[in-house]
PDB file of C-alpha atoms in Angstrom:
ATOM      1  CA  PRO A   1     -10.732  53.433  15.167  1.00 44.00           C
ATOM      2  CA  LYS A   2      -9.897  52.043  11.571  1.00 46.00           C
ATOM      3  CA  PRO A   3      -7.928  53.697   8.968  1.00 44.00           C
ATOM      4  CA  SER A   4      -9.241  55.649   6.123  1.00 43.00           C
ATOM      5  CA  VAL A   5      -6.121  55.155   4.006  1.00 48.00           C
ATOM      6  CA  VAL A   6      -3.740  52.696   3.519  1.00 48.00           C
ATOM      7  CA  PHE A   7      -0.688  54.054   1.451  1.00 48.00           C
ATOM      8  CA  GLY A   8       1.761  52.075  -0.511  1.00 52.00           C
ATOM      9  CA  PHE A   9       4.209  51.357  -3.115  1.00 52.00           C
ATOM     10  CA  LEU A  10       5.468  48.696  -4.761  1.00 54.00           C
ATOM     11  CA  ALA A  11       9.914  48.426  -4.971  1.00 52.00           C
ATOM     12  CA  LEU A  12      11.600  46.155  -7.281  1.00 52.00           C
ATOM     13  CA  LEU A  13      15.169  45.178  -5.286  1.00 43.00           C
ATOM     14  CA  ASN A  14      17.779  44.275  -6.230  1.00 40.00           C
ATOM     15  CA  GLY A  15      21.595  44.308  -4.970  1.00 40.00           C
ATOM     16  CA  SER A  16      23.147  43.496  -1.325  1.00 39.00           C
ATOM     17  CA  CYS A  17      22.742  46.778  -0.105  1.00 44.00           C
ATOM     18  CA  GLY A  18      19.655  48.080  -2.734  1.00 48.00           C
ATOM     19  CA  GLN A  19      21.967  49.984  -4.961  1.00 58.00           C
ATOM     20  CA  LYS A  20      18.841  48.973  -7.657  1.00 68.00           C
ATOM     21  CA  LEU A  21      15.396  49.646  -6.739  1.00 72.00           C
ATOM     22  CA  VAL A  22      12.582  51.077  -8.748  1.00 77.00           C
ATOM     23  CA  ARG A  23       9.270  52.171  -6.461  1.00 79.00           C
ATOM     24  CA  MET A  24       6.068  52.527  -7.741  1.00 80.00           C
ATOM     25  CA  ALA A  25       3.582  54.057  -6.061  1.00 81.00           C
ATOM     26  CA  ILE A  26       0.146  51.738  -5.154  1.00 83.00           C
ATOM     27  CA  SER A  27      -2.519  52.179  -3.707  1.00 82.00           C
ATOM     28  CA  PRO A  28      -5.890  50.015  -2.882  1.00 83.00           C
ATOM     29  CA  GLN A  29      -8.705  50.885  -4.916  1.00 84.00           C
ATOM     30  CA  LYS A  30     -12.175  49.670  -5.660  1.00 83.00           C
ATOM     31  CA  VAL A  31     -12.657  49.127  -9.717  1.00 83.00           C
ATOM     32  CA  THR A  32     -15.957  49.192  -9.941  1.00 78.00           C
ATOM     33  CA  ALA A  33     -18.508  51.436  -7.878  1.00 77.00           C
ATOM     34  CA  ALA A  34     -20.399  48.475  -7.000  1.00 77.00           C
ATOM     35  CA  ALA A  35     -17.000  46.396  -5.535  1.00 77.00           C
ATOM     36  CA  ASN A  36     -17.142  44.880  -1.702  1.00 80.00           C
ATOM     37  CA  SER A  37     -13.299  45.021  -2.141  1.00 82.00           C
ATOM     38  CA  ALA A  38     -10.170  46.684  -2.921  1.00 82.00           C
ATOM     39  CA  GLN A  39      -7.344  45.841  -4.777  1.00 88.00           C
ATOM     40  CA  LEU A  40      -3.789  47.316  -5.243  1.00 89.00           C
ATOM     41  CA  LEU A  41      -3.206  49.366  -8.449  1.00 92.00           C
ATOM     42  CA  ALA A  42      -0.237  51.041  -9.284  1.00 91.00           C
ATOM     43  CA  ASN A  43       0.078  53.536 -12.153  1.00 93.00           C
ATOM     44  CA  LEU A  44       2.582  53.487 -14.755  1.00 93.00           C
ATOM     45  CA  LYS A  45       3.076  54.848 -17.683  1.00 94.00           C
ATOM     46  CA  ALA A  46       3.652  52.082 -20.801  1.00 94.00           C
ATOM     47  CA  ASP A  47       5.054  54.818 -24.288  1.00 93.00           C
ATOM     48  CA  GLY A  48       4.211  58.249 -22.490  1.00 92.00           C
ATOM     49  CA  LYS A  49       0.359  56.996 -21.889  1.00 91.00           C
ATOM     50  CA  ASP A  50      -0.937  56.468 -18.470  1.00 94.00           C
ATOM     51  CA  VAL A  51      -2.499  53.101 -17.594  1.00 95.00           C
ATOM     52  CA  THR A  52      -3.848  52.053 -13.629  1.00 95.00           C
ATOM     53  CA  VAL A  53      -2.230  48.376 -13.652  1.00 95.00           C
ATOM     54  CA  LEU A  54      -4.034  45.597 -11.228  1.00 93.00           C
ATOM     55  CA  VAL A  55      -0.792  44.427  -9.124  1.00 92.00           C
ATOM     56  CA  ASP A  56      -0.749  41.073  -9.548  1.00 90.00           C
ATOM     57  CA  THR A  57       1.302  38.606  -7.365  1.00 88.00           C
ATOM     58  CA  GLY A  58      -0.450  35.283  -8.403  1.00 88.00           C
ATOM     59  CA  ASN A  59      -0.308  36.161 -12.707  1.00 88.00           C
ATOM     60  CA  PRO A  60       3.206  36.235 -14.786  1.00 90.00           C
ATOM     61  CA  TYR A  61       0.705  38.180 -17.153  1.00 91.00           C
ATOM     62  CA  THR A  62       1.624  41.980 -17.440  1.00 94.00           C
ATOM     63  CA  PHE A  63      -1.043  43.648 -20.000  1.00 95.00           C
ATOM     64  CA  PHE A  64      -2.507  45.989 -21.255  1.00 97.00           C
ATOM     65  CA  VAL A  65      -6.369  47.194 -22.151  1.00 97.00           C
ATOM     66  CA  GLU A  66      -6.201  47.980 -25.827  1.00 95.00           C
ATOM     67  CA  LYS A  67      -8.201  50.927 -27.122  1.00 94.00           C
ATOM     68  CA  GLN A  68      -9.742  50.325 -30.331  1.00 92.00           C
ATOM     69  CA  TRP A  69     -10.333  47.060 -29.271  1.00 93.00           C
ATOM     70  CA  TYR A  70     -12.466  48.145 -26.231  1.00 96.00           C
ATOM     71  CA  GLU A  71     -14.177  51.213 -27.898  1.00 95.00           C
ATOM     72  CA  ARG A  72     -15.501  49.185 -30.722  1.00 94.00           C
ATOM     73  CA  THR A  73     -16.683  46.122 -27.546  1.00 93.00           C
ATOM     74  CA  ARG A  74     -18.032  49.159 -25.550  1.00 95.00           C
ATOM     75  CA  PRO A  75     -18.752  52.790 -27.263  1.00 96.00           C
ATOM     76  CA  GLY A  76     -17.061  55.333 -24.464  1.00 95.00           C
ATOM     77  CA  GLY A  77     -15.576  52.720 -22.366  1.00 95.00           C
ATOM     78  CA  CYS A  78     -12.151  53.305 -22.029  1.00 95.00           C
ATOM     79  CA  ALA A  79     -13.534  56.715 -19.853  1.00 95.00           C
ATOM     80  CA  GLU A  80     -15.205  54.576 -17.573  1.00 93.00           C
ATOM     81  CA  LEU A  81     -12.198  51.786 -17.264  1.00 94.00           C
ATOM     82  CA  LYS A  82     -10.591  52.649 -13.953  1.00 94.00           C
ATOM     83  CA  TYR A  83      -7.586  50.658 -15.494  1.00 95.00           C
ATOM     84  CA  LYS A  84      -7.484  53.285 -19.126  1.00 96.00           C
ATOM     85  CA  CYS A  85      -6.657  52.027 -21.848  1.00 96.00           C
ATOM     86  CA  TYR A  86      -3.371  52.024 -24.044  1.00 95.00           C
ATOM     87  CA  ASP A  87      -3.737  53.323 -27.775  1.00 92.00           C
ATOM     88  CA  CYS A  88      -2.051  51.396 -29.780  1.00 80.00           C
ATOM     89  CA  SER A  89      -2.495  53.684 -33.089  1.00 68.00           C
ATOM     90  CA  PRO A  90      -1.517  51.507 -36.101  1.00 64.00           C
ATOM     91  CA  PRO A  91       0.725  51.879 -38.070  1.00 63.00           C
ATOM     92  CA  SER A  92       3.006  51.590 -33.782  1.00 66.00           C
ATOM     93  CA  CYS A  93       1.627  48.229 -33.625  1.00 76.00           C
ATOM     94  CA  ARG A  94      -0.146  45.208 -35.680  1.00 78.00           C
ATOM     95  CA  GLU A  95      -2.402  41.954 -33.674  1.00 78.00           C
ATOM     96  CA  GLY A  96      -0.606  39.481 -33.800  1.00 83.00           C
ATOM     97  CA  PRO A  97      -1.291  36.187 -32.754  1.00 88.00           C
ATOM     98  CA  THR A  98      -3.215  36.128 -30.178  1.00 89.00           C
ATOM     99  CA  LYS A  99      -3.821  33.645 -27.204  1.00 90.00           C
ATOM    100  CA  THR A 100      -6.396  33.601 -24.504  1.00 91.00           C
ATOM    101  CA  TYR A 101      -4.852  33.321 -20.444  1.00 88.00           C
ATOM    102  CA  GLU A 102      -8.265  31.798 -17.648  1.00 89.00           C
ATOM    103  CA  PHE A 103      -7.338  33.246 -14.623  1.00 85.00           C
ATOM    104  CA  PHE A 104      -8.990  30.956 -11.633  1.00 85.00           C
ATOM    105  CA  ASP A 105     -12.283  32.847 -11.356  1.00 86.00           C
ATOM    106  CA  GLY A 106     -13.238  31.848 -14.822  1.00 87.00           C
ATOM    107  CA  LEU A 107     -11.913  35.587 -16.397  1.00 90.00           C
ATOM    108  CA  GLN A 108     -10.855  35.023 -19.920  1.00 93.00           C
ATOM    109  CA  VAL A 109      -8.607  37.465 -21.811  1.00 94.00           C
ATOM    110  CA  THR A 110      -6.691  37.022 -25.223  1.00 95.00           C
ATOM    111  CA  VAL A 111      -3.713  39.259 -25.488  1.00 94.00           C
ATOM    112  CA  PHE A 112      -1.354  39.413 -28.539  1.00 93.00           C
ATOM    113  CA  GLN A 113       2.265  40.514 -27.904  1.00 92.00           C
ATOM    114  CA  HIS A 114       3.634  44.274 -28.040  1.00 93.00           C
ATOM    115  CA  SER A 115       6.624  45.902 -27.229  1.00 92.00           C
ATOM    116  CA  GLY A 116       7.598  49.714 -25.778  1.00 93.00           C
ATOM    117  CA  THR A 117       8.462  51.106 -23.259  1.00 94.00           C
ATOM    118  CA  VAL A 118       6.897  51.130 -19.077  1.00 94.00           C
ATOM    119  CA  ASP A 119       8.335  54.145 -17.087  1.00 93.00           C
ATOM    120  CA  PHE A 120       7.497  52.770 -13.787  1.00 88.00           C
ATOM    121  CA  GLY A 121       7.243  56.605 -12.325  1.00 84.00           C
ATOM    122  CA  THR A 122      11.512  56.205 -10.914  1.00 82.00           C
ATOM    123  CA  ALA A 123      12.864  54.296 -14.000  1.00 86.00           C
ATOM    124  CA  SER A 124      12.069  53.071 -17.436  1.00 91.00           C
ATOM    125  CA  ALA A 125      13.359  50.642 -19.658  1.00 92.00           C
ATOM    126  CA  GLY A 126      12.667  49.993 -22.897  1.00 93.00           C
ATOM    127  CA  GLY A 127      12.073  47.374 -24.746  1.00 93.00           C
ATOM    128  CA  ILE A 128       9.748  45.500 -22.754  1.00 94.00           C
ATOM    129  CA  ASN A 129       6.836  42.724 -24.386  1.00 94.00           C
ATOM    130  CA  PHE A 130       3.734  43.035 -23.013  1.00 95.00           C
ATOM    131  CA  GLY A 131       0.235  42.132 -23.675  1.00 94.00           C
ATOM    132  CA  LEU A 132      -2.910  43.979 -24.924  1.00 95.00           C
ATOM    133  CA  VAL A 133      -5.866  42.865 -24.197  1.00 96.00           C
ATOM    134  CA  VAL A 134      -8.024  42.245 -27.266  1.00 95.00           C
ATOM    135  CA  GLY A 135     -10.392  40.242 -25.909  1.00 96.00           C
ATOM    136  CA  SER A 136     -12.832  38.922 -22.420  1.00 95.00           C
ATOM    137  CA  ASN A 137     -15.152  37.093 -21.296  1.00 95.00           C
ATOM    138  CA  ARG A 138     -15.750  39.690 -18.707  1.00 92.00           C
ATOM    139  CA  LYS A 139     -15.156  43.385 -18.248  1.00 92.00           C
ATOM    140  CA  PRO A 140     -10.872  43.354 -19.039  1.00 94.00           C
ATOM    141  CA  PHE A 141      -8.447  44.542 -16.656  1.00 94.00           C
ATOM    142  CA  ALA A 142      -4.634  45.484 -16.734  1.00 96.00           C
ATOM    143  CA  ALA A 143      -1.950  43.752 -15.384  1.00 95.00           C
ATOM    144  CA  LEU A 144       1.443  43.708 -14.057  1.00 93.00           C
ATOM    145  CA  GLY A 145       2.254  40.210 -13.264  1.00 91.00           C
ATOM    146  CA  LEU A 146       4.907  39.113 -10.536  1.00 89.00           C
ATOM    147  CA  SER A 147       5.244  36.215 -10.398  1.00 88.00           C
ATOM    148  CA  PRO A 148       7.315  33.635 -11.985  1.00 87.00           C
ATOM    149  CA  PRO A 149       7.008  32.194 -15.755  1.00 84.00           C
ATOM    150  CA  SER A 150       5.065  28.834 -16.203  1.00 80.00           C
ATOM    151  CA  ALA A 151       4.793  26.641 -19.244  1.00 79.00           C
ATOM    152  CA  LYS A 152       1.524  28.301 -19.773  1.00 76.00           C
ATOM    153  CA  SER A 153       3.047  31.904 -19.779  1.00 74.00           C
ATOM    154  CA  LYS A 154       5.126  31.308 -22.990  1.00 75.00           C
ATOM    155  CA  PRO A 155       5.662  33.002 -25.218  1.00 73.00           C
ATOM    156  CA  TYR A 156       5.431  36.003 -22.865  1.00 80.00           C
ATOM    157  CA  VAL A 157       7.964  36.608 -20.111  1.00 88.00           C
ATOM    158  CA  PRO A 158       7.695  37.803 -17.256  1.00 90.00           C
ATOM    159  CA  LEU A 159       8.300  41.753 -16.287  1.00 90.00           C
ATOM    160  CA  ILE A 160      11.181  41.846 -14.165  1.00 88.00           C
ATOM    161  CA  TYR A 161      13.228  38.354 -16.035  1.00 90.00           C
ATOM    162  CA  GLN A 162      12.586  41.030 -18.602  1.00 91.00           C
ATOM    163  CA  LEU A 163      14.742  43.848 -16.916  1.00 90.00           C
ATOM    164  CA  LEU A 164      16.870  41.507 -15.549  1.00 88.00           C
ATOM    165  CA  ALA A 165      17.799  39.938 -19.144  1.00 90.00           C
ATOM    166  CA  LYS A 166      18.819  43.650 -20.198  1.00 90.00           C
ATOM    167  CA  PRO A 167      22.283  44.478 -20.845  1.00 88.00           C
ATOM    168  CA  LYS A 168      24.147  44.887 -16.859  1.00 86.00           C
ATOM    169  CA  SER A 169      24.270  48.927 -17.471  1.00 85.00           C
ATOM    170  CA  GLN A 170      21.124  48.827 -18.647  1.00 86.00           C
ATOM    171  CA  ARG A 171      19.068  46.856 -15.738  1.00 84.00           C
ATOM    172  CA  LEU A 172      16.989  48.290 -13.174  1.00 86.00           C
ATOM    173  CA  ILE A 173      17.163  45.979 -10.465  1.00 82.00           C
ATOM    174  CA  GLU A 174      20.053  42.339 -10.103  1.00 81.00           C
ATOM    175  CA  LYS A 175      17.588  40.369  -8.417  1.00 80.00           C
ATOM    176  CA  SER A 176      13.625  38.561  -9.236  1.00 80.00           C
ATOM    177  CA  VAL A 177      13.189  40.129  -5.758  1.00 78.00           C
ATOM    178  CA  PHE A 178      10.196  41.821  -4.609  1.00 80.00           C
ATOM    179  CA  SER A 179       8.649  44.127  -1.605  1.00 79.00           C
ATOM    180  CA  VAL A 180       4.895  45.224  -1.277  1.00 78.00           C
ATOM    181  CA  TYR A 181       5.059  48.262   1.510  1.00 75.00           C
ATOM    182  CA  LEU A 182       1.655  49.340   2.754  1.00 75.00           C
ATOM    183  CA  GLN A 183       1.581  51.970   5.615  1.00 74.00           C
ATOM    184  CA  ALA A 184      -2.330  53.044   6.258  1.00 72.00           C
ATOM    185  CA  GLY A 185      -2.852  56.213   6.721  1.00 64.00           C
ATOM    186  CA  THR A 186      -5.546  59.317   8.412  1.00 52.00           C
ATOM    187  CA  THR A 187      -6.924  61.001   6.527  1.00 47.00           C
ATOM    188  CA  PRO A 188      -8.514  60.131   3.371  1.00 42.00           C
ATOM    189  CA  THR A 189      -7.833  61.282  -0.003  1.00 42.00           C
TER     190      THR A 189
END
């Protein structure tokens, strides 16, 4: 019989004996009712706000959907969006220079950089730069980008590299290593 549920976690690992470990619960979920496949999603808090992100190993960008923009584009859309929205109320942030990124499937998102605290569930880090989506050619998504940086990713620094750049006493990790663990479940939730 086919397992009906898969549970997992993403671990940002580091230290030869695993002294420093950031765990995030992940699960495969459909992002729309019409989706024919599931994506690995994780729940985080950004500045105390609940957000859901696509765990993306092929992209160095971490970004969230900005609430005011999305609600102007699609009234009531944040309540329907699987990823939820980051409420960037003035004066906490101001839209700065934007950059548009295109993904393999042709989806484009336009983001501006913002800085805040990201809570992974087992640990949190302040002063983390992430993008806020203020434009998209299709339904937007939020991402936890785990791939190494590329020339195209500037000025954004991947989350893992930001964590490594913290002073040693504030570092949650010691190396740019991550693992994804999945385990089949027996009862649906």
